[in-house]
Short mmCIF file of C-alpha atoms in Angstrom, two decimals:
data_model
loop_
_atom_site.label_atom_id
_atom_site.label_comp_id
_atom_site.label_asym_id
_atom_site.label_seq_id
_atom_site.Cartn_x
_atom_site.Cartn_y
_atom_site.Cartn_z
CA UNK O 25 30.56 5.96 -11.13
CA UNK O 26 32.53 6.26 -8.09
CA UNK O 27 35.35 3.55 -7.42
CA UNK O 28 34.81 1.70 -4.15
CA UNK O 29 39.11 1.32 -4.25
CA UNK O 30 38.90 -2.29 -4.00
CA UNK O 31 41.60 -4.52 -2.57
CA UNK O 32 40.62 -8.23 -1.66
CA UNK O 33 41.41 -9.91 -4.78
CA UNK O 34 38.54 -12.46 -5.97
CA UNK O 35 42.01 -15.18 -5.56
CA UNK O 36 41.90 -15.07 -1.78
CA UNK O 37 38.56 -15.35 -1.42
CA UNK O 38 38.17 -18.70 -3.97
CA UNK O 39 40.80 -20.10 -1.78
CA UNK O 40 38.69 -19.13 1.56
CA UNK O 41 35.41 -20.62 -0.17
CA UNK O 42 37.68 -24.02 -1.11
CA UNK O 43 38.95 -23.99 1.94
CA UNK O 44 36.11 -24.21 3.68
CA UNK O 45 34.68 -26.94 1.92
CA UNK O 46 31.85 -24.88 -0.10
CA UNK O 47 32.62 -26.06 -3.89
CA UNK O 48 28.81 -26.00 -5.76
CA UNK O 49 27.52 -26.27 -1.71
CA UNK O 50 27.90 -22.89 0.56
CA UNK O 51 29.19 -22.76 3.29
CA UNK O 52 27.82 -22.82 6.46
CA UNK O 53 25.07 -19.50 5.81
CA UNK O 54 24.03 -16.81 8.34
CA UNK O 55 21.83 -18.61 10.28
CA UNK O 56 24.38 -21.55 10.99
CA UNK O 57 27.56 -18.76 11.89
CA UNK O 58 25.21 -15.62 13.34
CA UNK O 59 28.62 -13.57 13.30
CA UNK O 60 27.95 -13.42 9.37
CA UNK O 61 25.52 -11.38 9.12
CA UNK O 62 26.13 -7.77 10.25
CA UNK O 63 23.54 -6.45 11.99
CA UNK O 64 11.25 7.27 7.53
CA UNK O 65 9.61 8.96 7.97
CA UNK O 66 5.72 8.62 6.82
CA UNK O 67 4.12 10.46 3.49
CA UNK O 68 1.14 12.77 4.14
CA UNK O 69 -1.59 12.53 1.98
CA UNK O 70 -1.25 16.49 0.94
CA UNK O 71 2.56 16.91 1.79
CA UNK O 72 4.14 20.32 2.25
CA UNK O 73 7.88 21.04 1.81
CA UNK O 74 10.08 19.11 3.59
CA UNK O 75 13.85 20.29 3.45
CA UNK O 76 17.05 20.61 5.89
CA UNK O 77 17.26 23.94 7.38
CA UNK O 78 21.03 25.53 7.66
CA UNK O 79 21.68 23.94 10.96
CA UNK O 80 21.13 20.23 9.54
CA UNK O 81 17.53 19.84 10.82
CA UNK O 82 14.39 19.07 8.45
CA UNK O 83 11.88 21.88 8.57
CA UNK O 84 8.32 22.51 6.46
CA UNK O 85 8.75 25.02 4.08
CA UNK O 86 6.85 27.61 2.12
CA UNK O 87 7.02 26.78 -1.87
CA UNK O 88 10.63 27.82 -2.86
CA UNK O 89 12.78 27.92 -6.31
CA UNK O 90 13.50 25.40 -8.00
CA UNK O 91 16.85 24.02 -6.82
CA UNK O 92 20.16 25.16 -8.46
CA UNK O 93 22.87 22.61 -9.22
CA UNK O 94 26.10 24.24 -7.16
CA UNK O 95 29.29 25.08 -9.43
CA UNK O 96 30.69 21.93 -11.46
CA UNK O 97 27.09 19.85 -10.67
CA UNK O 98 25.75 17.71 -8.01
CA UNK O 99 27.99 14.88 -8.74
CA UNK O 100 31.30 16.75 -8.64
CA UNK O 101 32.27 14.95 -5.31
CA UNK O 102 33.37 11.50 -6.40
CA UNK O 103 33.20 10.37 -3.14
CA UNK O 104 30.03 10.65 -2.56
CA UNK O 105 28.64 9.94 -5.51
CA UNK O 106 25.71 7.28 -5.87
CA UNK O 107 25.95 3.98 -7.08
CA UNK O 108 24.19 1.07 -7.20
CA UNK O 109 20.67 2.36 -6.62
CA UNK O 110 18.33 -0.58 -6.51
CA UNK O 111 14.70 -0.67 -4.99
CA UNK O 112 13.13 -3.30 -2.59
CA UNK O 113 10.00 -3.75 -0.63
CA UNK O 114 10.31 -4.24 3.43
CA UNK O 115 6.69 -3.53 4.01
CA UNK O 116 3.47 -3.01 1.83
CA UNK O 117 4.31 -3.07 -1.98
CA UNK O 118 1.35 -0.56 -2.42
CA UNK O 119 2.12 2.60 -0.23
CA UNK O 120 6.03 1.69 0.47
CA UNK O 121 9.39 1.93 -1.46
CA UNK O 122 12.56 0.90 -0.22
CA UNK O 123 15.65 2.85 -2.09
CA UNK O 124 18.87 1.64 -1.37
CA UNK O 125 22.44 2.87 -2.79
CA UNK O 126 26.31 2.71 -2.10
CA UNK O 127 29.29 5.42 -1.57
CA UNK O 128 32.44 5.33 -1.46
CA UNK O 129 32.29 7.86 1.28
CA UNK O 130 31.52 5.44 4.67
CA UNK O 131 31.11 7.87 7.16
CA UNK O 132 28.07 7.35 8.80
CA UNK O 133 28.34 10.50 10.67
CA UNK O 134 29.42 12.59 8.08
CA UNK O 135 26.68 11.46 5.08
CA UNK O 136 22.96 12.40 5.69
CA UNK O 137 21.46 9.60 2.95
CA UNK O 138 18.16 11.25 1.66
CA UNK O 139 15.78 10.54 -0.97
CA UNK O 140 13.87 13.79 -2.78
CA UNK O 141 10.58 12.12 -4.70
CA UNK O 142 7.50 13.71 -6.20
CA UNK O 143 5.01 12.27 -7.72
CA UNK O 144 5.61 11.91 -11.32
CA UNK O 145 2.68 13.70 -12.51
CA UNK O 146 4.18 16.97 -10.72
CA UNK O 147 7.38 16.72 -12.32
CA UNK O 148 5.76 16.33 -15.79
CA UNK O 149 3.70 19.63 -14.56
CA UNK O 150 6.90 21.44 -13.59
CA UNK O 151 8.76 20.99 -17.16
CA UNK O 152 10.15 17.93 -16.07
CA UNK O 153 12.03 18.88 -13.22
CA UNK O 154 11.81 17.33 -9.85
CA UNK O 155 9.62 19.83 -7.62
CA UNK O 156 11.07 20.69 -4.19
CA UNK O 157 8.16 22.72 -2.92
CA UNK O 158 5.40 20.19 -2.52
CA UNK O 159 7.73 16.62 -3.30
CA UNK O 160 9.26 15.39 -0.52
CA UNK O 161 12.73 15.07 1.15
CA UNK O 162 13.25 11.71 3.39
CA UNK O 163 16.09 10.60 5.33
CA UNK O 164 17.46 6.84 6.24
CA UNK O 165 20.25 5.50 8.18
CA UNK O 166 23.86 3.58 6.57
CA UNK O 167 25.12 0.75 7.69
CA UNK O 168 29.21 -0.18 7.30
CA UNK O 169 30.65 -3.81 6.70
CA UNK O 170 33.47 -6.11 5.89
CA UNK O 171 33.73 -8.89 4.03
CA UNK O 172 33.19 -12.25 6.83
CA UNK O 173 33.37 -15.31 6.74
CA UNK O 174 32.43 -17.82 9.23
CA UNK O 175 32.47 -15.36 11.60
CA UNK O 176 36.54 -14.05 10.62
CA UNK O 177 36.69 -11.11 8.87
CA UNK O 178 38.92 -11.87 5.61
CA UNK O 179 39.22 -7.80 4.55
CA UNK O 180 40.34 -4.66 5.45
CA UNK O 181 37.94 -2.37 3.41
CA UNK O 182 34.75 -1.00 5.11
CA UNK O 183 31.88 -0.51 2.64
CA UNK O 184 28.66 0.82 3.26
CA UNK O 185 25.00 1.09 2.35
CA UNK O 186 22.25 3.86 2.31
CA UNK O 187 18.82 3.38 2.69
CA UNK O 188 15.55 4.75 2.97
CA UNK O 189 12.17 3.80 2.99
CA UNK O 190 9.30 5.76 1.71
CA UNK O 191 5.80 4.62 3.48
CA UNK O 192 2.36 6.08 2.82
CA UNK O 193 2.51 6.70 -0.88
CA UNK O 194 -0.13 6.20 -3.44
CA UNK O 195 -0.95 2.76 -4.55
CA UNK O 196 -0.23 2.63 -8.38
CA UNK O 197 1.38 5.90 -8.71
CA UNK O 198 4.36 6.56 -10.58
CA UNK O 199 6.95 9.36 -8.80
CA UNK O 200 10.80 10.64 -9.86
CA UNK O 201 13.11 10.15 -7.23
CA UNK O 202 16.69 11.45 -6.91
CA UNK O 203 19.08 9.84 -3.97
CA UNK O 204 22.31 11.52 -1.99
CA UNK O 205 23.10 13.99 0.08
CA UNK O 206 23.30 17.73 0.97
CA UNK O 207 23.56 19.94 3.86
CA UNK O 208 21.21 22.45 3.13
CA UNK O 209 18.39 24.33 0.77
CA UNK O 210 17.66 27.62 0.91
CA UNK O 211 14.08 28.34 -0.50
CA UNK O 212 14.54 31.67 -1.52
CA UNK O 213 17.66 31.30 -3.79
CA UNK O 214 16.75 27.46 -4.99
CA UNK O 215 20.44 26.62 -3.37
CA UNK O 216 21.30 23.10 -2.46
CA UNK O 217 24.52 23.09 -0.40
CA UNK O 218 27.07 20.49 -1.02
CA UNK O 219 24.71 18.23 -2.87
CA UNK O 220 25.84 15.21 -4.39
CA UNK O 221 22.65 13.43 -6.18
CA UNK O 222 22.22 10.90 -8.54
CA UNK O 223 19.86 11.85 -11.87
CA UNK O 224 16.22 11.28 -11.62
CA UNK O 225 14.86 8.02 -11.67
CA UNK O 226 11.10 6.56 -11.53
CA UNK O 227 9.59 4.05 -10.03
CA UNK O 228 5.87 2.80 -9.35
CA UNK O 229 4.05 1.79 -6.68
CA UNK O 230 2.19 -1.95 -6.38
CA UNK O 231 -0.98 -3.05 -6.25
CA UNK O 232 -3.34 -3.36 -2.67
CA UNK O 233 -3.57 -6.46 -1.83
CA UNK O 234 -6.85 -8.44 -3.54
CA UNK O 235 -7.11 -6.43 -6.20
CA UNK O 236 -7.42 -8.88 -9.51
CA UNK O 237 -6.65 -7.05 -12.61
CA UNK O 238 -3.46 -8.05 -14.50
CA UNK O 239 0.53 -7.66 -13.87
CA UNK O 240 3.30 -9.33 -14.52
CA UNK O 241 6.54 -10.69 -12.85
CA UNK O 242 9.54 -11.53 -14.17
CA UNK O 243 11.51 -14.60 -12.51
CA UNK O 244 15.06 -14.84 -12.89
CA UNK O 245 18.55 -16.89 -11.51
CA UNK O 246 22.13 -17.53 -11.42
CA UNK O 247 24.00 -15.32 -13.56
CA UNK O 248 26.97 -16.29 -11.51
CA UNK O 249 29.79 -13.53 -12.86
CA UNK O 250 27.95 -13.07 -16.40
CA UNK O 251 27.71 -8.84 -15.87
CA UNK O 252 28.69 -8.93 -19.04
CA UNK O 253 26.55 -10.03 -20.67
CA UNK O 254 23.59 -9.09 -18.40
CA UNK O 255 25.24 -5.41 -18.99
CA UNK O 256 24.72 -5.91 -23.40
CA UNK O 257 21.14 -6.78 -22.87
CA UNK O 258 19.99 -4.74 -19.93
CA UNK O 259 18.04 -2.42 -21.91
CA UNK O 260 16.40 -4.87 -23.19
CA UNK O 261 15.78 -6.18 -19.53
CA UNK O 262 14.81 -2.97 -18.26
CA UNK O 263 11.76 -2.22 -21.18
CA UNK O 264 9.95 -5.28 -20.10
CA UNK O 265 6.59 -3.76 -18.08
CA UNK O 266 6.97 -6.00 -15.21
CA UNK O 267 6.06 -4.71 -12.03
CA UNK O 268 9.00 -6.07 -10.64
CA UNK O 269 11.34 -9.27 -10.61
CA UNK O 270 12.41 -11.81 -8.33
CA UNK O 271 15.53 -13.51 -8.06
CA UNK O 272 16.39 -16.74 -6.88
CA UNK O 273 20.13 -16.57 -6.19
CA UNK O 274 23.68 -17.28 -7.43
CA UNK O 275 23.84 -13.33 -8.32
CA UNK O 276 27.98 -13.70 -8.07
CA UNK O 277 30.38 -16.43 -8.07
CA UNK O 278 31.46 -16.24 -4.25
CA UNK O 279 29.56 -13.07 -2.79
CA UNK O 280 32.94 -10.40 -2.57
CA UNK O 281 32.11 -6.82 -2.65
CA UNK O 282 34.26 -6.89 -5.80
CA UNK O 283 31.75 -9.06 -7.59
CA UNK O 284 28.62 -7.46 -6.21
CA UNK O 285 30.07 -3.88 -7.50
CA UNK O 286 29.64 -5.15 -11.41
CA UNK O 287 26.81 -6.83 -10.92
CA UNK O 288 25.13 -3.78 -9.32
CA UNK O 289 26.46 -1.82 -12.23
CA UNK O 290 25.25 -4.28 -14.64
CA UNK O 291 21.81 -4.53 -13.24
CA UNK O 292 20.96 -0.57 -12.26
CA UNK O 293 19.01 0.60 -15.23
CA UNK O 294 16.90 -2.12 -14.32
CA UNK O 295 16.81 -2.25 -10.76
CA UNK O 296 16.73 1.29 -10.11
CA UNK O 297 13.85 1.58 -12.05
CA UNK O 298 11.86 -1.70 -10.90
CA UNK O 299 12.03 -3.66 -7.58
CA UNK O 300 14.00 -7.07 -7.51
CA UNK O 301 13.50 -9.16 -4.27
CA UNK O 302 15.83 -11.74 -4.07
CA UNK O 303 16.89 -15.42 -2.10
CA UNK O 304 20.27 -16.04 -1.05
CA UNK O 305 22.04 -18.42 -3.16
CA UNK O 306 25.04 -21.44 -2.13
CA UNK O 307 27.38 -18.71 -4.31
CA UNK O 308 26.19 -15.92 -1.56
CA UNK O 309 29.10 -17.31 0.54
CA UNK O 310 29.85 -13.91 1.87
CA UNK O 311 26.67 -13.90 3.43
CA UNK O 312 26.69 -10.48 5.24
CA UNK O 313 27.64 -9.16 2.09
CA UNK O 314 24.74 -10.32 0.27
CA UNK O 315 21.95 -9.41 3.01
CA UNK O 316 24.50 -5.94 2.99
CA UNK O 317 23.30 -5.41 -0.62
CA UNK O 318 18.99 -5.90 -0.12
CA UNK O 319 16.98 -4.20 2.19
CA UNK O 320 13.93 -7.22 2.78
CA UNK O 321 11.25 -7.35 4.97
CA UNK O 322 12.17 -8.67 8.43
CA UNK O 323 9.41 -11.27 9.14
CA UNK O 324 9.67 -10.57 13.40
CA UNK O 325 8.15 -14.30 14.17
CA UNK O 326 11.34 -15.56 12.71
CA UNK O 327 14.26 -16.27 14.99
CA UNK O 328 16.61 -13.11 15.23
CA UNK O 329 19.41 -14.44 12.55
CA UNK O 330 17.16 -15.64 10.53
CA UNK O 331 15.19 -12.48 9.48
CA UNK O 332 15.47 -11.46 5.97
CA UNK O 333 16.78 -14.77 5.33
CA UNK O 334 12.98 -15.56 4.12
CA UNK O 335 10.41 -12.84 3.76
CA UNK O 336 6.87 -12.70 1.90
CA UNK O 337 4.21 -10.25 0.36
CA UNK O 338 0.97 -9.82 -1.03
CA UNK O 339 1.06 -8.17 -4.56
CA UNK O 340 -2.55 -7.79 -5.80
CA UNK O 341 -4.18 -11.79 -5.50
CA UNK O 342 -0.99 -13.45 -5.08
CA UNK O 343 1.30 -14.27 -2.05
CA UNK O 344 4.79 -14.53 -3.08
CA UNK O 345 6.91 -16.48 -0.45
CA UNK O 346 11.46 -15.94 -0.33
CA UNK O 347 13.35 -19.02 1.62
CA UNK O 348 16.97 -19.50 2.27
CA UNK O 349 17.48 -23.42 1.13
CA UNK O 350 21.07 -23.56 1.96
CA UNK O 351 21.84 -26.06 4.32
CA UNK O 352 19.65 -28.54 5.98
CA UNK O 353 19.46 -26.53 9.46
CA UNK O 354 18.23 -23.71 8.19
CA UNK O 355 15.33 -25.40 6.12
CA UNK O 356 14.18 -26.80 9.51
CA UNK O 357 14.49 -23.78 11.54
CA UNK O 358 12.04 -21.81 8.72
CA UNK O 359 9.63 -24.83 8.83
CA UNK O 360 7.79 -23.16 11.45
CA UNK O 361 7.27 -19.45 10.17
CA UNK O 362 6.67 -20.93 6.90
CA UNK O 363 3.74 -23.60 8.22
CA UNK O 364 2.22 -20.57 9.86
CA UNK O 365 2.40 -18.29 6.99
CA UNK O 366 1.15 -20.55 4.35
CA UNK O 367 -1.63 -21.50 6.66
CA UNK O 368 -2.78 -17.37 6.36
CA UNK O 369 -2.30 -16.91 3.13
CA UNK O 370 -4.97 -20.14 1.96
CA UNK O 371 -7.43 -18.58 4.26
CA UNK O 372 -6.98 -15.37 3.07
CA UNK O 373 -9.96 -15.08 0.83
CA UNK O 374 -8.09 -12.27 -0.92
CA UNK O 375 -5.26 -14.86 -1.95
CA UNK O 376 -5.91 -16.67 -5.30
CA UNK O 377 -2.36 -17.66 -5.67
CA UNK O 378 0.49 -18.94 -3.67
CA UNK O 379 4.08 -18.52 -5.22
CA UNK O 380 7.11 -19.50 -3.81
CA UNK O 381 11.24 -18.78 -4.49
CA UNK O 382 14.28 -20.23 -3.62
CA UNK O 383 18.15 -21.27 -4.68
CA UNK O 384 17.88 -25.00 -4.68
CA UNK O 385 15.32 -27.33 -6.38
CA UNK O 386 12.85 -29.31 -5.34
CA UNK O 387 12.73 -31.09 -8.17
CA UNK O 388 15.14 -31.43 -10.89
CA UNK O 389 16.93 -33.64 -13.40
CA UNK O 390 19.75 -31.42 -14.17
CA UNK O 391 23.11 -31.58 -12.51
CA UNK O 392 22.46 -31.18 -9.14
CA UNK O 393 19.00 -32.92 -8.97
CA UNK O 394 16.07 -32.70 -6.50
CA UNK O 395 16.64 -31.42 -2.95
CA UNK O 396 16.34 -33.73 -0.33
CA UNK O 397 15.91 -31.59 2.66
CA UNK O 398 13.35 -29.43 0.62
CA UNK O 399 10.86 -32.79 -0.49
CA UNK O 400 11.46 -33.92 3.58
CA UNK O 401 10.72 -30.44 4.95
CA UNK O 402 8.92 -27.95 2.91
CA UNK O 403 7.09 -30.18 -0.20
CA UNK O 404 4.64 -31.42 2.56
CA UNK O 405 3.54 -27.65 3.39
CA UNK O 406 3.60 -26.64 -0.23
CA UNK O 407 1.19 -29.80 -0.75
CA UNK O 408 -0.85 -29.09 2.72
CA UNK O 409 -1.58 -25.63 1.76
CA UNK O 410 -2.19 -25.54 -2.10
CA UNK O 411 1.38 -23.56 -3.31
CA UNK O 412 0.63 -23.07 -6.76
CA UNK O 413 4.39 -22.65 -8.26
CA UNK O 414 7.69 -22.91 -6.93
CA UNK O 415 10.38 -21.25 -8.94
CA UNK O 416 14.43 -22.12 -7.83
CA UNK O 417 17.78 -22.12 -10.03
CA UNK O 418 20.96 -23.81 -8.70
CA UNK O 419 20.57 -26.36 -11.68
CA UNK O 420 21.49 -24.03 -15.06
CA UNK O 421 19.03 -24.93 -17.54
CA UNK O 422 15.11 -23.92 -17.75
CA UNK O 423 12.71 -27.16 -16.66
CA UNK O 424 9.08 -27.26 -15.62
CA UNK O 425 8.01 -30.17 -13.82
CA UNK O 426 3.61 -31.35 -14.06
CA UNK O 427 1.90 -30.72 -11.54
CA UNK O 428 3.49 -32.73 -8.44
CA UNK O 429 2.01 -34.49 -5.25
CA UNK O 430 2.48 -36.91 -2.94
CA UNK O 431 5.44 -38.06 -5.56
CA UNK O 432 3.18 -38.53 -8.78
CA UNK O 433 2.07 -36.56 -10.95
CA UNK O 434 -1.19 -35.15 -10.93
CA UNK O 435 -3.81 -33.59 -12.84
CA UNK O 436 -4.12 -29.84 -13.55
CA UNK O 437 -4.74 -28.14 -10.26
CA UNK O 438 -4.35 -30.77 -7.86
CA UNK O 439 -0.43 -30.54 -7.10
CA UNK O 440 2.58 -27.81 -7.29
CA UNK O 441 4.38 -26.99 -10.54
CA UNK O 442 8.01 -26.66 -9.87
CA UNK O 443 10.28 -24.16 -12.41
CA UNK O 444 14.04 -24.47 -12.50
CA UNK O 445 14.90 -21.15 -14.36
CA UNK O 446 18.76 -21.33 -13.53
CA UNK O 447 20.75 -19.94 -16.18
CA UNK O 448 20.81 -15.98 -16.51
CA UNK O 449 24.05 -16.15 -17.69
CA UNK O 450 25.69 -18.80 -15.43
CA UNK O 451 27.62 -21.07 -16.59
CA UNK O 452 25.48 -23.28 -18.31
CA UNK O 453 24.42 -27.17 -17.54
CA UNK O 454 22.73 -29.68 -19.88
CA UNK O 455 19.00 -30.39 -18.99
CA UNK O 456 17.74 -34.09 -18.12
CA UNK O 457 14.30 -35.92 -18.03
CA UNK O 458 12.43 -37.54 -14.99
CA UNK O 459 8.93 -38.29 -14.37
CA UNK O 460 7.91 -35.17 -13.29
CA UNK O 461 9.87 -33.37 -16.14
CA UNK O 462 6.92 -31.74 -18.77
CA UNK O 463 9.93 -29.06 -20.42
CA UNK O 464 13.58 -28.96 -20.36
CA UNK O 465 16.19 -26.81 -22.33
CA UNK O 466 19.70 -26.88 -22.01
CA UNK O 467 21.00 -23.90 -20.44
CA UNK O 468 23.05 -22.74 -22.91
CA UNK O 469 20.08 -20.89 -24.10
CA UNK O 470 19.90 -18.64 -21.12
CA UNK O 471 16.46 -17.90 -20.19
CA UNK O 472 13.76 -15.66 -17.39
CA UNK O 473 9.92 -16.33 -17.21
CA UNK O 474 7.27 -13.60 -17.34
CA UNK O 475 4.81 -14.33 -15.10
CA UNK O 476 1.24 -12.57 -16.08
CA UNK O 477 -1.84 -12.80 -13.34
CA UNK O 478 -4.63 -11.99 -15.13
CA UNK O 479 -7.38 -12.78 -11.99
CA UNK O 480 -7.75 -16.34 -11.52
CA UNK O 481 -5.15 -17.11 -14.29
CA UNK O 482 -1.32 -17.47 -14.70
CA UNK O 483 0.55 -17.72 -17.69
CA UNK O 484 4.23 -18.84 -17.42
CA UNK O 485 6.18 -18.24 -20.75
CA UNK O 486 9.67 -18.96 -20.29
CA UNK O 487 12.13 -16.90 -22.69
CA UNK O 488 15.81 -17.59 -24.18
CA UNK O 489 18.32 -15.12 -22.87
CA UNK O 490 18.11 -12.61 -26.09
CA UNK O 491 14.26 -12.54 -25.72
CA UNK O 492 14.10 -14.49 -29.28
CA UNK O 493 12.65 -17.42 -28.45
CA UNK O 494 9.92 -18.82 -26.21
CA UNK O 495 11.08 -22.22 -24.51
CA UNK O 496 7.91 -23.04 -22.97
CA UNK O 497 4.51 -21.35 -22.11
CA UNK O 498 1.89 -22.85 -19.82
CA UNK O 499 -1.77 -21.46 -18.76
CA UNK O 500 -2.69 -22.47 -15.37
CA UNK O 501 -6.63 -21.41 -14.41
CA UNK O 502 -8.85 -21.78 -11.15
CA UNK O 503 -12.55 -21.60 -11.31
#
């Protein structure tokens, strides 16, 4: 892939995340220093052609040939090659799909980002190539950034990021995608001029909201700079037929483009192939960086800064809630949204399950411990409105608490089961024992949880980082 020509070394930003007092806390996130975070078209149900005409401007077609790769392929320009193609959710997991990727081309005027899908089932009909008559050409928007912190910028490269969201598609329906750019096609010769694209992908679409027949999630944090090893095993990663994963923060050791770019490279045969919705970690320091990376949904009754810093969906019976636990002002300034939204999602009679995600812990006896700000401000609305789980990392070791309230444990079904799954290739920390504590493993087994809804049932089984060994697996039912 493309290099982004980096030249902030990961020195000078260490010193900027000392400096500024952040050690194993962040600093001061987006919501506390607003100058750190930088500020589609709709699918028919029978779609036609859609393609750029000659002069730039997207035009329905009649059925042309199949497009012809120009002279030396559509990735001969470097520059505009894709990387980093990753998938998100902004709006409905069932009939939308966010598609985001980087170049090192930044020209927003210059670079038309488009995504070309089909549904799979066409390709497979058309010898396995991506249809242009009758799939579907969409275009999104870029948006440039430097690296800032506390509202200075501390580098002189501009990167950028394409995206573009795909609305009105078929719930549960696999299609082939391919993401970049090109001027124009011309439907009688099958010519794509100056196309750079990246190969076909898949993806699939999610499940409407109340349906109850099984899935499965995969939970995930802190690999912290451990690419590396995320890169030997990300096969392995990608084969598991979750319908997507979540990620509760610490992705990178301070949030530089320079660390993201691995990490991204590390994590694309998974994540351009399944959706990963993520929470902002303390590492996320870099904070317009991170929320740079991740298209999320932008929950409008939160205040302006704030949105994307927390964000939820409905994926079949379960409401899956993303918070941003990084300093004590921005817990209390999401108290409100989140009151409001757990309050909908209990009286939603489509709802069987409440799930919640963030960096730090509410509970924990590893090195870090509980939260303080998260038992004062957000444990009382978990309690109030019957959160089933709450998954976090921060602390790198797997632990599952019993079920929790009011500060006791609790019987099955009467209180919130907290997961620490911290260590996907962090450094690791050793585990500890408190009252709530039913497992702990030290983190130097690595580990993720799969997460399988079957109805009005959840299993948790909690895995070692090779996929060898199950640390812990739990059945939780409802009647």
């Amino acid at each position: 892939m493309a290099s982004r020509g980096w030249v902030r070394g990961l020195g000078f930003g260490v010193a900027l995340f000392a400096a500024a007092g952040c050690g194993e806390e962040a600093a001061k996130p987006a919501a506390e220093d607003a100058a750190a975070v930088e500020d589609a078209a709709t699918l028919d149900d029978a779609p036609t052609l859609v393609a750029p005409d000659a002069n730039g401007e997207d035009v329905a077609g009649a059925p042309g040939k199949e497009p012809t790769a120009p002279v030396g392929g559509w990735l001969a320009d470097e520059l505009r090659a894709p990387r980093a193609v990753h998938l998100t959710w902004q709006n409905d997991p069932a009939t939308t799909m966010t598609v985001a990727w980087s170049t090192a081309d930044t020209d927003l005027g210059a670079y038309r980002p488009k995504l070309w899908l089909a549904p799979t089932a066409a390709v497979e009909a058309n010898g396995g190539q991506l249809p242009y008559a009758g799939g579907l050409v969409l275009e999104g928007t870029g948006e440039t950034y430097r690296e800032s912190l506390l509202g200075i910028e501390v580098g002189e490269t501009t990167y950028v990021v394409w995206t573009v969201e795909a609305t009105g598609l078929e719930p549960e329906t696999s299609y082939t995608y391919r993401v970049g750019t090109w001027d124009a096609y011309d439907p009688a010769t099958g010519a794509l001029t100056n196309a750079t694209l990246s190969e076909p992908r898949t993806f699939r679409t999610g499940r409407l909201k109340g349906q109850r027949e099984p899935f499965e999630v995969v939970l995930a944090g802190d690999s912290r700079g451990g690419h590396d090893e995320i890169a030997q095993r990300i096969d392995r990663f990608a084969a598991i037929p979750a319908d997507f994963w979540i990620f509760n923060g610490d992705m990178t050791q301070s949030g530089l483009q320079e660390e993201w770019d691995p990490w991204m490279d590390a994590m694309e045969p998974l994540v351009s192939e399944r959706v990963l919705m993520p929470v902002q970690g303390n590492h996320e320091v870099f904070a317009n960086v991170y929320y740079a990376q991740f298209a999320l949904p932008r929950e409008v009754d939160l205040p302006e800064e704030l949105q994307e810093n927390a964000w939820s969906l409905d994926y079949g019976n379960v409401h899956f809630i993303g918070l941003n636990s990084n300093s004590t002002e921005l817990v209390e300034d999401q108290v409100a949204w989140l009151e409001a939204d757990l309050a909908a999602a209990k009286a939603d009679p489509d709802i069987d399950w409440i799930v919640a995600t963030m960096h730090h812990a509410p509970y924990s006896a590893s090195k870090h411990g509980s939260t303080e700000r998260l038992q004062a401000h957000w444990v009382p609305l978990f309690e109030q409105h019957g959160v089933d789980l709450v998954f976090s990392g921060h602390d790198h070791n797997y632990e599952r608490s019993h079920p929790v309230r009011g500060g006791e444990v609790v019987g099955a079904g009467e209180g919130v089961t907290y997961v620490v799954a911290g260590s996907f290739f962090a450094p690791p920390y050793k585990n500890g024992q408190e009252w709530w504590t039913a497992v702990s493993h030290h983190g130097d087994k690595r580990n993720y949880v799969r997460m399988k809804v079957d109805g009005k049932t959840v299993t948790l089984t909690a895995w070692d980082g090779e996929g060898a060994e199950v640390l812990d697996e739990v059945t939780l039912s409802k009647p």
